[in-house]
Amino acid sequence: MATTDDAGQGGGIDVLDRELEKLLEGEQLEDGDHERFSHYVPKDKILESALTGKPVRALCGKKWIPGRDPEKFPVCPDCKKIYERMKA
């Protein structure tokens, strides 16, 4: 059985992570939400986010921590427009 001190040190962050994940999942279900798209982000930033847990910023300006399979969602129209302008 863990003491109050033990739970406060290791469990506190884990609890916050789980609560944040639940909150983000709930936001993904709202109509018109940016979460319904895959976004363009430089690959090195995605790798950095995977290692550090820091959020990334998409070309369209959306900021989040990647965690879903982008292949399951259509590409964000704003990101796509910006990317096409960058290629030209």
PDB file of C-alpha atoms in Angstrom:
ATOM      1  CA  MET A   1       0.000   0.000   0.000  1.00  0.00           C
ATOM      2  CA  ALA A   2       1.391   3.424  -0.950  1.00  0.00           C
ATOM      3  CA  THR A   3       1.664   6.217   1.553  1.00  0.00           C
ATOM      4  CA  THR A   4       0.372   9.712   0.858  1.00  0.00           C
ATOM      5  CA  ASP A   5       3.929  10.883   0.118  1.00  0.00           C
ATOM      6  CA  ASP A   6       4.538   8.070  -2.386  1.00  0.00           C
ATOM      7  CA  ALA A   7       1.301   8.756  -4.258  1.00  0.00           C
ATOM      8  CA  GLY A   8       2.027  12.468  -4.433  1.00  0.00           C
ATOM      9  CA  GLN A   9       5.427  12.009  -6.055  1.00  0.00           C
ATOM     10  CA  GLY A  10       4.835   9.476  -8.832  1.00  0.00           C
ATOM     11  CA  GLY A  11       1.078   9.206  -9.106  1.00  0.00           C
ATOM     12  CA  GLY A  12       0.304  12.914  -9.319  1.00  0.00           C
ATOM     13  CA  ILE A  13       1.772  13.407 -12.769  1.00  0.00           C
ATOM     14  CA  ASP A  14       0.265  10.155 -14.039  1.00  0.00           C
ATOM     15  CA  VAL A  15      -3.162  11.279 -12.848  1.00  0.00           C
ATOM     16  CA  LEU A  16      -2.751  14.660 -14.551  1.00  0.00           C
ATOM     17  CA  ASP A  17      -1.669  12.956 -17.790  1.00  0.00           C
ATOM     18  CA  ARG A  18      -4.743  10.700 -17.728  1.00  0.00           C
ATOM     19  CA  GLU A  19      -7.048  13.636 -16.999  1.00  0.00           C
ATOM     20  CA  LEU A  20      -5.510  15.668 -19.845  1.00  0.00           C
ATOM     21  CA  GLU A  21      -5.905  12.732 -22.219  1.00  0.00           C
ATOM     22  CA  LYS A  22      -9.586  12.360 -21.272  1.00  0.00           C
ATOM     23  CA  LEU A  23     -10.105  16.083 -21.760  1.00  0.00           C
ATOM     24  CA  LEU A  24      -8.477  16.021 -25.190  1.00  0.00           C
ATOM     25  CA  GLU A  25     -10.502  12.960 -26.214  1.00  0.00           C
ATOM     26  CA  GLY A  26     -13.696  14.769 -25.230  1.00  0.00           C
ATOM     27  CA  GLU A  27     -12.722  17.759 -27.347  1.00  0.00           C
ATOM     28  CA  GLN A  28     -12.184  15.501 -30.351  1.00  0.00           C
ATOM     29  CA  LEU A  29     -15.874  14.669 -30.421  1.00  0.00           C
ATOM     30  CA  GLU A  30     -17.172  18.218 -30.770  1.00  0.00           C
ATOM     31  CA  ASP A  31     -18.662  19.276 -34.113  1.00  0.00           C
ATOM     32  CA  GLY A  32     -16.444  21.501 -36.254  1.00  0.00           C
ATOM     33  CA  ASP A  33     -13.379  20.772 -34.155  1.00  0.00           C
ATOM     34  CA  HIS A  34      -9.881  20.935 -35.633  1.00  0.00           C
ATOM     35  CA  GLU A  35      -9.358  17.457 -34.191  1.00  0.00           C
ATOM     36  CA  ARG A  36     -11.171  15.932 -37.139  1.00  0.00           C
ATOM     37  CA  PHE A  37      -8.170  16.566 -39.422  1.00  0.00           C
ATOM     38  CA  SER A  38      -4.581  15.476 -39.868  1.00  0.00           C
ATOM     39  CA  HIS A  39      -2.223  18.437 -39.793  1.00  0.00           C
ATOM     40  CA  TYR A  40       1.120  19.195 -41.445  1.00  0.00           C
ATOM     41  CA  VAL A  41       4.014  19.440 -38.983  1.00  0.00           C
ATOM     42  CA  PRO A  42       7.757  19.064 -39.701  1.00  0.00           C
ATOM     43  CA  LYS A  43       8.838  15.459 -39.043  1.00  0.00           C
ATOM     44  CA  ASP A  44      11.624  16.515 -36.682  1.00  0.00           C
ATOM     45  CA  LYS A  45       9.070  18.343 -34.516  1.00  0.00           C
ATOM     46  CA  ILE A  46       6.870  15.241 -34.328  1.00  0.00           C
ATOM     47  CA  LEU A  47       9.863  13.159 -33.239  1.00  0.00           C
ATOM     48  CA  GLU A  48      10.825  15.794 -30.672  1.00  0.00           C
ATOM     49  CA  SER A  49       7.273  15.787 -29.325  1.00  0.00           C
ATOM     50  CA  ALA A  50       7.300  11.991 -29.045  1.00  0.00           C
ATOM     51  CA  LEU A  51      10.491  12.153 -27.001  1.00  0.00           C
ATOM     52  CA  THR A  52       9.700  15.171 -24.819  1.00  0.00           C
ATOM     53  CA  GLY A  53       5.898  15.272 -24.675  1.00  0.00           C
ATOM     54  CA  LYS A  54       5.918  18.914 -25.795  1.00  0.00           C
ATOM     55  CA  PRO A  55       3.170  20.092 -28.156  1.00  0.00           C
ATOM     56  CA  VAL A  56       3.780  20.793 -31.849  1.00  0.00           C
ATOM     57  CA  ARG A  57       2.381  23.585 -34.010  1.00  0.00           C
ATOM     58  CA  ALA A  58       0.833  22.734 -37.385  1.00  0.00           C
ATOM     59  CA  LEU A  59       1.162  24.958 -40.446  1.00  0.00           C
ATOM     60  CA  CYS A  60      -2.379  26.229 -39.795  1.00  0.00           C
ATOM     61  CA  GLY A  61      -1.413  27.275 -36.253  1.00  0.00           C
ATOM     62  CA  LYS A  62      -3.094  24.452 -34.322  1.00  0.00           C
ATOM     63  CA  LYS A  63      -1.033  23.438 -31.286  1.00  0.00           C
ATOM     64  CA  TRP A  64      -1.360  19.958 -29.741  1.00  0.00           C
ATOM     65  CA  ILE A  65       0.477  16.807 -28.682  1.00  0.00           C
ATOM     66  CA  PRO A  66       0.283  14.227 -31.503  1.00  0.00           C
ATOM     67  CA  GLY A  67      -1.062  10.855 -30.523  1.00  0.00           C
ATOM     68  CA  ARG A  68      -3.472   9.637 -33.200  1.00  0.00           C
ATOM     69  CA  ASP A  69      -2.912   7.868 -36.506  1.00  0.00           C
ATOM     70  CA  PRO A  70      -3.028  10.699 -39.080  1.00  0.00           C
ATOM     71  CA  GLU A  71      -3.952   8.234 -41.833  1.00  0.00           C
ATOM     72  CA  LYS A  72      -7.438   7.903 -40.334  1.00  0.00           C
ATOM     73  CA  PHE A  73      -8.355  11.567 -40.885  1.00  0.00           C
ATOM     74  CA  PRO A  74      -8.548  13.918 -43.876  1.00  0.00           C
ATOM     75  CA  VAL A  75      -5.843  16.559 -44.271  1.00  0.00           C
ATOM     76  CA  CYS A  76      -6.598  19.958 -42.756  1.00  0.00           C
ATOM     77  CA  PRO A  77      -7.576  22.254 -45.650  1.00  0.00           C
ATOM     78  CA  ASP A  78      -5.696  25.209 -44.130  1.00  0.00           C
ATOM     79  CA  CYS A  79      -2.501  23.180 -43.688  1.00  0.00           C
ATOM     80  CA  LYS A  80      -2.815  21.887 -47.246  1.00  0.00           C
ATOM     81  CA  LYS A  81      -3.179  25.413 -48.706  1.00  0.00           C
ATOM     82  CA  ILE A  82      -0.175  26.687 -46.753  1.00  0.00           C
ATOM     83  CA  TYR A  83       1.924  23.662 -47.739  1.00  0.00           C
ATOM     84  CA  GLU A  84       1.065  24.100 -51.424  1.00  0.00           C
ATOM     85  CA  ARG A  85       2.135  27.785 -51.250  1.00  0.00           C
ATOM     86  CA  MET A  86       5.426  26.752 -49.610  1.00  0.00           C
ATOM     87  CA  LYS A  87       6.202  24.278 -52.430  1.00  0.00           C
ATOM     88  CA  ALA A  88       5.739  26.906 -55.164  1.00  0.00           C
TER      89      ALA A  88
END
